[in-house]
Tab-separated table of C-alpha atoms in Angstrom:
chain	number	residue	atom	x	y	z
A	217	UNK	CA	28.112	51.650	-139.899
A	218	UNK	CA	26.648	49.047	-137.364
A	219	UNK	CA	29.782	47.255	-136.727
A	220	UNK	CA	27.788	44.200	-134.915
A	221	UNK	CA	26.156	43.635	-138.007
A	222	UNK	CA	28.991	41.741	-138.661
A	223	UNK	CA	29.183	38.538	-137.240
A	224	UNK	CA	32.854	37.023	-138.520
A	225	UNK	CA	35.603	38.396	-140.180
A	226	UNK	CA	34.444	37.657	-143.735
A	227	UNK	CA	31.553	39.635	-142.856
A	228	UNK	CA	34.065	42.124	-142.437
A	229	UNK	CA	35.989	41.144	-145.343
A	230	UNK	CA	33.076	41.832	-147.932
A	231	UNK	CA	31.680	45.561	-146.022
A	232	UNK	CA	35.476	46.714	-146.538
A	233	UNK	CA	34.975	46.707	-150.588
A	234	UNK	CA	32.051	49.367	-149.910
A	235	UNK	CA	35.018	51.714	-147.983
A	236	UNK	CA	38.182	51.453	-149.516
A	237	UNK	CA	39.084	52.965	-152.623
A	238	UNK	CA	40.424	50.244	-155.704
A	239	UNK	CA	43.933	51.071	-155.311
A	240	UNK	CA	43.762	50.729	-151.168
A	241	UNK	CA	41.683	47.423	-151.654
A	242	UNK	CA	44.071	46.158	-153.801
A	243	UNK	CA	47.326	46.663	-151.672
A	244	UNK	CA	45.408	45.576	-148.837
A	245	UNK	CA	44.589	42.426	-150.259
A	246	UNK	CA	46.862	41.999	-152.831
A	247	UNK	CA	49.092	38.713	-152.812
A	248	UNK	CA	52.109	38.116	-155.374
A	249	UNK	CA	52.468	36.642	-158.665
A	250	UNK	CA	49.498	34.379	-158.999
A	251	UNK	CA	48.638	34.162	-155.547
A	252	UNK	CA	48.978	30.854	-154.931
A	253	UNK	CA	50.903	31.475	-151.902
A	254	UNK	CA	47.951	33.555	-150.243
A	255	UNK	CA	45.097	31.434	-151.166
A	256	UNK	CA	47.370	28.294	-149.545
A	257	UNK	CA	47.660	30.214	-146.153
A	258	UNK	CA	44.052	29.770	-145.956
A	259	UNK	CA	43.657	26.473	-147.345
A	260	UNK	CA	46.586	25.184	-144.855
A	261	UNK	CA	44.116	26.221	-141.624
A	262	UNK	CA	41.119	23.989	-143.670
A	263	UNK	CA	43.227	21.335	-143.945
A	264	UNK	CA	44.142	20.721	-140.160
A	265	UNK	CA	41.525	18.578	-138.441
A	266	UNK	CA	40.895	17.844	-134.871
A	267	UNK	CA	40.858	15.461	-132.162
A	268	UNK	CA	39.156	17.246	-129.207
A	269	UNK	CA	38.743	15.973	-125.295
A	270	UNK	CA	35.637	15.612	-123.700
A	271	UNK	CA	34.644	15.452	-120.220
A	272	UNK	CA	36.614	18.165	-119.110
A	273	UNK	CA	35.157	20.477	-116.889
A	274	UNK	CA	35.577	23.774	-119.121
A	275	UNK	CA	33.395	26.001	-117.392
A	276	UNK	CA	35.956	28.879	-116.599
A	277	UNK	CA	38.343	29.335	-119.172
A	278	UNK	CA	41.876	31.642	-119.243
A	279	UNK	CA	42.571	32.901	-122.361
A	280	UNK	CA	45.918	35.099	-121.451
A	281	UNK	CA	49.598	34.393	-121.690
A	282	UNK	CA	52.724	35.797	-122.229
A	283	UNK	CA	55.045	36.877	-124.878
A	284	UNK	CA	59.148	37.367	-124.169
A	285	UNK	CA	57.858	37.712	-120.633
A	286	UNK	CA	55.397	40.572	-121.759
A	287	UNK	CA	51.296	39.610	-120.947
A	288	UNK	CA	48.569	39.387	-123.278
A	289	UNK	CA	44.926	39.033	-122.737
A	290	UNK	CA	44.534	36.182	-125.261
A	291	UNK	CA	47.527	35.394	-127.637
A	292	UNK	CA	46.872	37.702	-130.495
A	293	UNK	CA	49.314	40.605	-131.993
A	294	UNK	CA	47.926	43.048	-134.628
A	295	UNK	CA	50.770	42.251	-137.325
A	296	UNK	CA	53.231	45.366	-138.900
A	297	UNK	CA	50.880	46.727	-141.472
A	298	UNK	CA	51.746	49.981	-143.782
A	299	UNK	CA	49.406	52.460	-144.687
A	300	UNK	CA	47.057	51.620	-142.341
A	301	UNK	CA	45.285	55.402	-143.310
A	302	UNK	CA	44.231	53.939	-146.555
A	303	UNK	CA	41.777	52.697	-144.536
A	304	UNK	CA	40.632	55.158	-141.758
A	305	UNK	CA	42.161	58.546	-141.242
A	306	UNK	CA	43.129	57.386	-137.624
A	307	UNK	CA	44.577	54.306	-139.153
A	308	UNK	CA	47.390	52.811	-137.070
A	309	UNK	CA	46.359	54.913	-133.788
A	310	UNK	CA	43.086	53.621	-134.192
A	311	UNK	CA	44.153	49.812	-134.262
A	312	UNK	CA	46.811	50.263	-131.566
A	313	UNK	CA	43.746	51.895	-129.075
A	314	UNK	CA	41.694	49.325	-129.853
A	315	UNK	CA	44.263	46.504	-129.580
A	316	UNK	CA	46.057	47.884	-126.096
A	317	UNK	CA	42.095	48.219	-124.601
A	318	UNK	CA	41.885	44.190	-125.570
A	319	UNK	CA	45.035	42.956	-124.404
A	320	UNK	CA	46.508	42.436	-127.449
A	321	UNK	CA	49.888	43.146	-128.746
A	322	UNK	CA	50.594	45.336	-132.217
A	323	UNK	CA	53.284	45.777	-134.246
A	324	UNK	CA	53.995	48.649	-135.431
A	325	UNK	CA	55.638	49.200	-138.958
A	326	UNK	CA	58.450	51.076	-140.049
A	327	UNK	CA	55.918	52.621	-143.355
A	328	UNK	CA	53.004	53.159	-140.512
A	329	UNK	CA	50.905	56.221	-141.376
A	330	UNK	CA	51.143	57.557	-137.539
A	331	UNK	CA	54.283	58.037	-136.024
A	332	UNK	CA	55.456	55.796	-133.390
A	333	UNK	CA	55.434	58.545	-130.541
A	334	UNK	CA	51.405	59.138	-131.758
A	335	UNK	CA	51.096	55.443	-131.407
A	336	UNK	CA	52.654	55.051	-128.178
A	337	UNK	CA	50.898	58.153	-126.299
A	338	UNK	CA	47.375	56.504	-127.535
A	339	UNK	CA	48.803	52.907	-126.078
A	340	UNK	CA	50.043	54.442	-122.480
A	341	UNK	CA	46.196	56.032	-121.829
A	342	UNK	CA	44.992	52.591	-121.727
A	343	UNK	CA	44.888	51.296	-118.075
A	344	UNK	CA	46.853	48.039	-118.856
A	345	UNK	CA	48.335	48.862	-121.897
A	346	UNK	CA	49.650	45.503	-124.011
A	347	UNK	CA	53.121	45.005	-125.642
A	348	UNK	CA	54.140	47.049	-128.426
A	349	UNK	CA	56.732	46.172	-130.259
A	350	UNK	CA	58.201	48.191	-133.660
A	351	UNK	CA	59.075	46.665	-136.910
A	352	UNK	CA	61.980	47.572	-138.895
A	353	UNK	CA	63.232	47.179	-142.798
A	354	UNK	CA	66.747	48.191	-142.613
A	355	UNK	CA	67.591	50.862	-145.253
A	356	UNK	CA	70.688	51.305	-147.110
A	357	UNK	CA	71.235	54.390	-145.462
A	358	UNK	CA	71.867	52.654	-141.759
A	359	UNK	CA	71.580	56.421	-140.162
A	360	UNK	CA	67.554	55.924	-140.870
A	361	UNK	CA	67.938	52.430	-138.642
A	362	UNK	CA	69.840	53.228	-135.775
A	363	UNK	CA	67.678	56.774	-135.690
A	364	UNK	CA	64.775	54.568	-135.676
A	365	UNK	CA	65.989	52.010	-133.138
A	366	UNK	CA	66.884	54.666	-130.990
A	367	UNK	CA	62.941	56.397	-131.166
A	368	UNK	CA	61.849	53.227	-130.572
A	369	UNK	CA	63.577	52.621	-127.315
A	370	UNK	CA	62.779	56.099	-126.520
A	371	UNK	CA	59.225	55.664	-126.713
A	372	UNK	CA	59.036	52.370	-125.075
A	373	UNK	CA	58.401	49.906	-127.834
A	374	UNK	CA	59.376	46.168	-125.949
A	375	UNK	CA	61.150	44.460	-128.878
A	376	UNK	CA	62.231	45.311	-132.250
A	377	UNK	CA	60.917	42.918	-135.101
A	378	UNK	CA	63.001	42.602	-138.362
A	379	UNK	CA	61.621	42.016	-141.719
A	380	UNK	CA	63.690	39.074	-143.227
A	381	UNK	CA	61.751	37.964	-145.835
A	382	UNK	CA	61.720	41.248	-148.333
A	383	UNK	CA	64.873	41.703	-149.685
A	384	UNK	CA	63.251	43.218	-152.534
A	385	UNK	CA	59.385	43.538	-152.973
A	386	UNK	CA	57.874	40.407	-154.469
A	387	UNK	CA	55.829	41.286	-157.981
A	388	UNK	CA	52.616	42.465	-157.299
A	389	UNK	CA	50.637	42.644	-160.361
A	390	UNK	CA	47.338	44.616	-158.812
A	391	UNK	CA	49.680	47.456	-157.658
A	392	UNK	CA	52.002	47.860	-160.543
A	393	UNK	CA	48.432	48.268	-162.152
A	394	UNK	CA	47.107	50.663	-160.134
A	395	UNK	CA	50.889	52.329	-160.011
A	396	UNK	CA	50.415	52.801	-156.537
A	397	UNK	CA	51.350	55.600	-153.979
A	398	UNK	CA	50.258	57.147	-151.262
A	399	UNK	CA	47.538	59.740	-151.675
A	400	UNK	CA	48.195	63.418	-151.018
A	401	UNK	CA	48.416	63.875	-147.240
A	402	UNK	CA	49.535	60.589	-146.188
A	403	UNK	CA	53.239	59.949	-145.307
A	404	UNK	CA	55.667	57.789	-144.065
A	405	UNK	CA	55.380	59.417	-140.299
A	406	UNK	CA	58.274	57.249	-139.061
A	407	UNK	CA	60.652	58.391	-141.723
A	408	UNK	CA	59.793	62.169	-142.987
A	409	UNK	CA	61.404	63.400	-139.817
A	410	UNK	CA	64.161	61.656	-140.012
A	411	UNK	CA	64.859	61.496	-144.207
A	412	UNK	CA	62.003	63.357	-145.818
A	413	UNK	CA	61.350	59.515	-147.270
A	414	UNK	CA	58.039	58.993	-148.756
A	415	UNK	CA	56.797	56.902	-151.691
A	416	UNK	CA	57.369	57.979	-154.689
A	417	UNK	CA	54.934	58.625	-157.743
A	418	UNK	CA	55.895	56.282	-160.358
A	419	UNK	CA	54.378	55.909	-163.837
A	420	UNK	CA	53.904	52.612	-165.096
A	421	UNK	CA	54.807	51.059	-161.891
A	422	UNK	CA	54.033	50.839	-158.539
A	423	UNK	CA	55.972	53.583	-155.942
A	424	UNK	CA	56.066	50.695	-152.739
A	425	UNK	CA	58.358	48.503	-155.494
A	426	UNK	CA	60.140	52.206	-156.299
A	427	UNK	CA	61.070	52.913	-153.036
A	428	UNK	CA	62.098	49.501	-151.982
A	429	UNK	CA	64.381	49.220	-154.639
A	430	UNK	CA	65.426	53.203	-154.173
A	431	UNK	CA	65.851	52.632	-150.455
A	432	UNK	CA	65.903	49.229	-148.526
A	433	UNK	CA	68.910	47.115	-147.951
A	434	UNK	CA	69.169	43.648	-150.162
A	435	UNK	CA	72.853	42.910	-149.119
A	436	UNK	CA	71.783	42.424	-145.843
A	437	UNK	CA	72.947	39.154	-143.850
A	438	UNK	CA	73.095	37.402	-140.946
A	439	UNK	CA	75.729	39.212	-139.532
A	440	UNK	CA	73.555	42.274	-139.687
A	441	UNK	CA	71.806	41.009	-136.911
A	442	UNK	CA	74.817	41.502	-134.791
A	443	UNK	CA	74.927	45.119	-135.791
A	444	UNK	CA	71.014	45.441	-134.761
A	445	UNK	CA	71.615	44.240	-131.253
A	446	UNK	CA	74.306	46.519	-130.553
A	447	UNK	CA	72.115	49.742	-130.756
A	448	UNK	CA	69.763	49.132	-128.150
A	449	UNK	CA	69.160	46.019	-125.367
A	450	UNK	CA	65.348	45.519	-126.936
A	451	UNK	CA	64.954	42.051	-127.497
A	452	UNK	CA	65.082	40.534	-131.517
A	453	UNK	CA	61.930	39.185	-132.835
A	454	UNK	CA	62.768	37.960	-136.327
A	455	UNK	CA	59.716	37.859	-139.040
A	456	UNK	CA	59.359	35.758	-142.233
A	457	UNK	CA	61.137	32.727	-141.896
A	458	UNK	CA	60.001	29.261	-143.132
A	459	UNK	CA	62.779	26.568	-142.526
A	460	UNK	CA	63.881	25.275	-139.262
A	461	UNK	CA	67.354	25.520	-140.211
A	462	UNK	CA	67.162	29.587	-140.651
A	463	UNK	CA	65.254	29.862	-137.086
A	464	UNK	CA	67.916	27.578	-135.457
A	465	UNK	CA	70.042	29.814	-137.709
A	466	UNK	CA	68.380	32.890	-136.414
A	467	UNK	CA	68.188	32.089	-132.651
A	468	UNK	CA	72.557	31.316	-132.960
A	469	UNK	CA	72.638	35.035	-133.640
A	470	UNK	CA	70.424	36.165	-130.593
A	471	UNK	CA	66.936	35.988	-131.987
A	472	UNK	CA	64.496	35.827	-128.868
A	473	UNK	CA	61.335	35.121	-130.657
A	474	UNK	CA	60.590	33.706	-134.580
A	475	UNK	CA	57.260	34.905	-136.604
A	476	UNK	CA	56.982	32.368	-139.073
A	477	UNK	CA	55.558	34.294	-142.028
A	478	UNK	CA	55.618	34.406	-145.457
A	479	UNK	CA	54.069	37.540	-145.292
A	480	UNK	CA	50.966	37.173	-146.296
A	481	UNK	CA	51.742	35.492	-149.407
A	482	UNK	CA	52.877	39.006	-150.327
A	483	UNK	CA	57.061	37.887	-151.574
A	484	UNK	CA	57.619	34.756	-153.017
A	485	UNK	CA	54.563	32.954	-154.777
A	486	UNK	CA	54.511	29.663	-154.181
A	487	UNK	CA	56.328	29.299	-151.075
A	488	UNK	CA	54.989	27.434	-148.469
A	489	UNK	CA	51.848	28.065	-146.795
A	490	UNK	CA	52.958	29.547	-143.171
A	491	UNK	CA	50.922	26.827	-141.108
A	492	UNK	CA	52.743	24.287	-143.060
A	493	UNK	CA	56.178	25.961	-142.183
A	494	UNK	CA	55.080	26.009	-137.724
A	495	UNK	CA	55.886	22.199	-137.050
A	496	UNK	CA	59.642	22.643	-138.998
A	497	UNK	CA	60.199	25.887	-137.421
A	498	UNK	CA	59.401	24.399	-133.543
A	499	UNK	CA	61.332	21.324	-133.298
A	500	UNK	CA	64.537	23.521	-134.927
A	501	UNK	CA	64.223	26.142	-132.429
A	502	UNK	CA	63.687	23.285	-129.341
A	503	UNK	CA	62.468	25.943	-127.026
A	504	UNK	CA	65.226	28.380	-127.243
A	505	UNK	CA	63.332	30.990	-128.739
A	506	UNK	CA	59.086	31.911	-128.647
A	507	UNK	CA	57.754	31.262	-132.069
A	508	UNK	CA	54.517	33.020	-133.382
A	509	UNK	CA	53.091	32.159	-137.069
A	510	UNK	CA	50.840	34.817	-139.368
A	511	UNK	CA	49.202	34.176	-142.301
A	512	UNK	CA	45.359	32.792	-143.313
A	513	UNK	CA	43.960	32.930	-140.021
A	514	UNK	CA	40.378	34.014	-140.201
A	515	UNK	CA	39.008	32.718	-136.681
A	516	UNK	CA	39.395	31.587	-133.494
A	517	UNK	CA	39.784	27.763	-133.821
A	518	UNK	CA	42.525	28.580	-136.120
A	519	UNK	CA	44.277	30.431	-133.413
A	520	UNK	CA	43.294	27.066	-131.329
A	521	UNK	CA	44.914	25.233	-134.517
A	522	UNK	CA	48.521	27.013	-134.906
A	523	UNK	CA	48.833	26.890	-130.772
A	524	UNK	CA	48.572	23.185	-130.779
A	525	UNK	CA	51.149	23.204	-133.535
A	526	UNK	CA	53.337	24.505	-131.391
A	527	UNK	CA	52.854	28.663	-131.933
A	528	UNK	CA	53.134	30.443	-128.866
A	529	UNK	CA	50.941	33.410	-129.886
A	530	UNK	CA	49.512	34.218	-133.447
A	531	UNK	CA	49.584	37.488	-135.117
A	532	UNK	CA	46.472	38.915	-137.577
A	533	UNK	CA	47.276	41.260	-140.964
A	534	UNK	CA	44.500	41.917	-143.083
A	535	UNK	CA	40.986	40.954	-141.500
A	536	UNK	CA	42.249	44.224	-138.857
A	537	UNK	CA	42.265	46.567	-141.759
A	538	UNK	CA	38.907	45.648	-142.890
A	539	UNK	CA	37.478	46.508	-139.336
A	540	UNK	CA	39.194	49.569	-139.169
A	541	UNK	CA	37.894	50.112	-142.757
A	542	UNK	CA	34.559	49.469	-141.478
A	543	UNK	CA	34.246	51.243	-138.427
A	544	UNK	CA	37.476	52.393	-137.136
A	545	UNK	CA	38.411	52.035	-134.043
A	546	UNK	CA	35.111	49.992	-132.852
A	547	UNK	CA	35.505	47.547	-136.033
A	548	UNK	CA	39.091	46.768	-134.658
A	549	UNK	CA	38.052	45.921	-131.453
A	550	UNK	CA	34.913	43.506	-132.767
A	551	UNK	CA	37.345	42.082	-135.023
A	552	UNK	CA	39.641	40.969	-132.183
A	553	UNK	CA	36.534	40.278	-130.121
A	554	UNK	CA	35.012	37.844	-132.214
A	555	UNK	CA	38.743	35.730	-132.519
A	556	UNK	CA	38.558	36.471	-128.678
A	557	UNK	CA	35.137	34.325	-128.454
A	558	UNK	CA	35.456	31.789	-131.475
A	559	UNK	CA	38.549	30.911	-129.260
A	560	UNK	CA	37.372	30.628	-126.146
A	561	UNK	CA	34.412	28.345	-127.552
A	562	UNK	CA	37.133	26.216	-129.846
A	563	UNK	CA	38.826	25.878	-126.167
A	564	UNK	CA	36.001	24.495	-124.241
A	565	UNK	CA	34.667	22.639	-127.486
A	566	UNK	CA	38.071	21.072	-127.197
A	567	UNK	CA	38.684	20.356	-123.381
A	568	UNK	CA	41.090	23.249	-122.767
A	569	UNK	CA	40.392	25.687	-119.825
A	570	UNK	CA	44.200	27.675	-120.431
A	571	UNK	CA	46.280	28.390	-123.761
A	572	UNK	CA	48.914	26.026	-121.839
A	573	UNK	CA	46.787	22.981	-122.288
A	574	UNK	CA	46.478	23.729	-126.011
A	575	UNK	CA	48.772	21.099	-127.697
A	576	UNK	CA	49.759	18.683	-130.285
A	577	UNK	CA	47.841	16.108	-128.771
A	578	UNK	CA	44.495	18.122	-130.640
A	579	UNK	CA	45.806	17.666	-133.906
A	580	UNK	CA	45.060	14.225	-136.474
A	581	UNK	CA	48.439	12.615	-136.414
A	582	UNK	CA	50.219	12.802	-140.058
A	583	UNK	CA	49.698	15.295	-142.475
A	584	UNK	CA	48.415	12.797	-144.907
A	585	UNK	CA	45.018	12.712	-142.872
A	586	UNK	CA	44.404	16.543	-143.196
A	587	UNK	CA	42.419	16.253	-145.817
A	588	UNK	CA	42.334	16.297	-149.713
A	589	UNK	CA	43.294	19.870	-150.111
A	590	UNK	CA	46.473	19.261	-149.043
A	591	UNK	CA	48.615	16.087	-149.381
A	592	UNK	CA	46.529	14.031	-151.859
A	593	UNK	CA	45.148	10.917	-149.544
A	594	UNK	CA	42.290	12.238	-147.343
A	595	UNK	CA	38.838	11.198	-148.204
């Protein structure tokens, strides 16, 4: 497959349905409930107009910045997606080559395909290899955590980001269909060496909700995070929160970064589009932590879009899977490299030569003006 044939990610989106079986589709794309939630996270980037500068001389442009002190080429992480073999058989070590050869970050999750020592040895051949950071759902049985905590560290992962938002698995209707598992060959890498976990084969329902409700912690609390931080010194990237009084909540119990999310409209239908949640989640943290937001992006002025809202980086789920669907490795990187340019012309189309002059000052004033998808009074 001629990955340049492709010219945007919903190019992408629509060659993936000719690779991916029905069941990995649907998990891929899957949201919860009705799916209001992850039709919204779209909609929210549609709704935000605006207000460029002109005159600027734009004709070099910087596109890099940093993350908890840690540089990126343009500010972009590959979000933590399971099963990534679903999609390719190199799945996650795939995405993380093509992502560390780019600049950006990836997160690695704790239900990744490859194991995290695969993962890292493909990241460290890269000459400037970007960030990696692991992602964790705490089990009930807290031996699988702190062993994975401590692999992470020992493989140099940068920062360990926790899951907040799945306490149990939100209702999703197109895998309780499909009763979906893994297909023989694929497993849990991070976990079979430590626990022999996998998913399970369940009939008449789906093995991710099996597991989750088998395996992963819902009694967990804020005072967990306390626990977290005491088994290694990686800094605490917290994922999926929506209000600004959990991330003020979140950085008061050490979190150094926020990633609001609400994960891909995957958990709890009808909650708040994740763009919607940026502005709340900002002016609670007041600079004491980074924030990054996921959720709907689709292209480059949308990155331009949640960085004026006050994001410090962005991080992409689903539009990576359907370039490594596509073509692997190379569809990852033109994936990222097509963000990489639609930003760089939303920059100079908007009077920015750095990421650092990106800011609220590009947005229409008052979300009443956004349009009439969203708040009722746009024209």
């Amino acid at each position: 497959m001629n990955c340049l044939a492709s010219i945007n990610l919903f190019d992408y989106e629509k060659l993936a349905t000719e690779h991916l079986s029905q069941m990995a589709l649907d998990y891929y794309n899957s949201g919860a409930g009705d799916e209001i939630t992850l039709r919204d996270n779209r909609a929210a980037f549609e709704r935000v107009k605006l207000r460029p500068h002109v005159l600027v001389d734009v004709s070099v442009r910087n596109l890099t910045t940093k993350v908890l002190g840690q540089s990126l080429q343009l500010p972009l992480l590959i979000a933590p997606m399971a099963f990534q073999c679903l999609a390719h058989p190199e799945g996650e070590l795939a995405t993380a080559s093509a992502a560390s050869k780019a600049g950006a970050g990836m997160v690695l999750s704790t239900m990744a395909t490859k194991s995290m020592e695969e993962v890292a040895t493909v990241c460290h051949k890269t000459k400037s290899p970007a960030p990696q950071w692991f992602q964790l759902y705490i089990h009930k049985d807290r031996g699988i955590t702190r062993a994975l905590v401590e692999k992470a560290c020992a493989t140099g992962y940068k920062a360990l980001c926790l899951t907040v938002d799945a306490p149990v698995l939100g209702r999703r209707e197109r895998d309780k269909r499909n009763q979906f598992t893994l297909p023989s060959g694929l497993e849990l890498a991070n976990l079979v060496s430590i626990s022999e976990l996998n998913i399970p084969i369940q009939q008449g329902e789906s093995g991710l909700f099996t597991y989750f409700v088998e395996q992963l912690d819902p009694t967990l609390t804020w005072r967990d995070l306390d626990w977290l931080q005491s088994l290694s010194s990686l800094p605490l990237v917290v994922k999926g929160i929506l209000r600004g009084d959990d991330a003020a909540r979140a950085v008061e119990y050490g979190a150094k970064a926020i990633i609001v999310s609400n994960h891909g409209g995957r958990q709890l239908d009808g909650a708040i589009a994740s763009l919607d949640a940026l502005e709340d989640v900002v002016n609670a943290v007041d600079n004491q932590a980074e924030v990054m937001v996921d959720g709907g992006i689709r292209r480059g002025v949308d990155i331009l879009k949640a960085l004026a809202l006050g994001a410090k980086a962005v991080l992409i789920g689903r539009p990576i899977l359907w370039g490594l669907a596509v073509g692997g490795e190379a569809g990852v990187a033109h994936v990222i490299e097509i963000l990489r340019d639609e930003l760089d012309i939303a920059m100079a189309l908007s009077g920015c030569t750095s990421v650092d002059q990106i800011d609220p000052s590009l947005i229409v004033e008052g979300k009443e003006e956004w349009g009439s998808g969203g708040w009722g009074v746009g024209g």
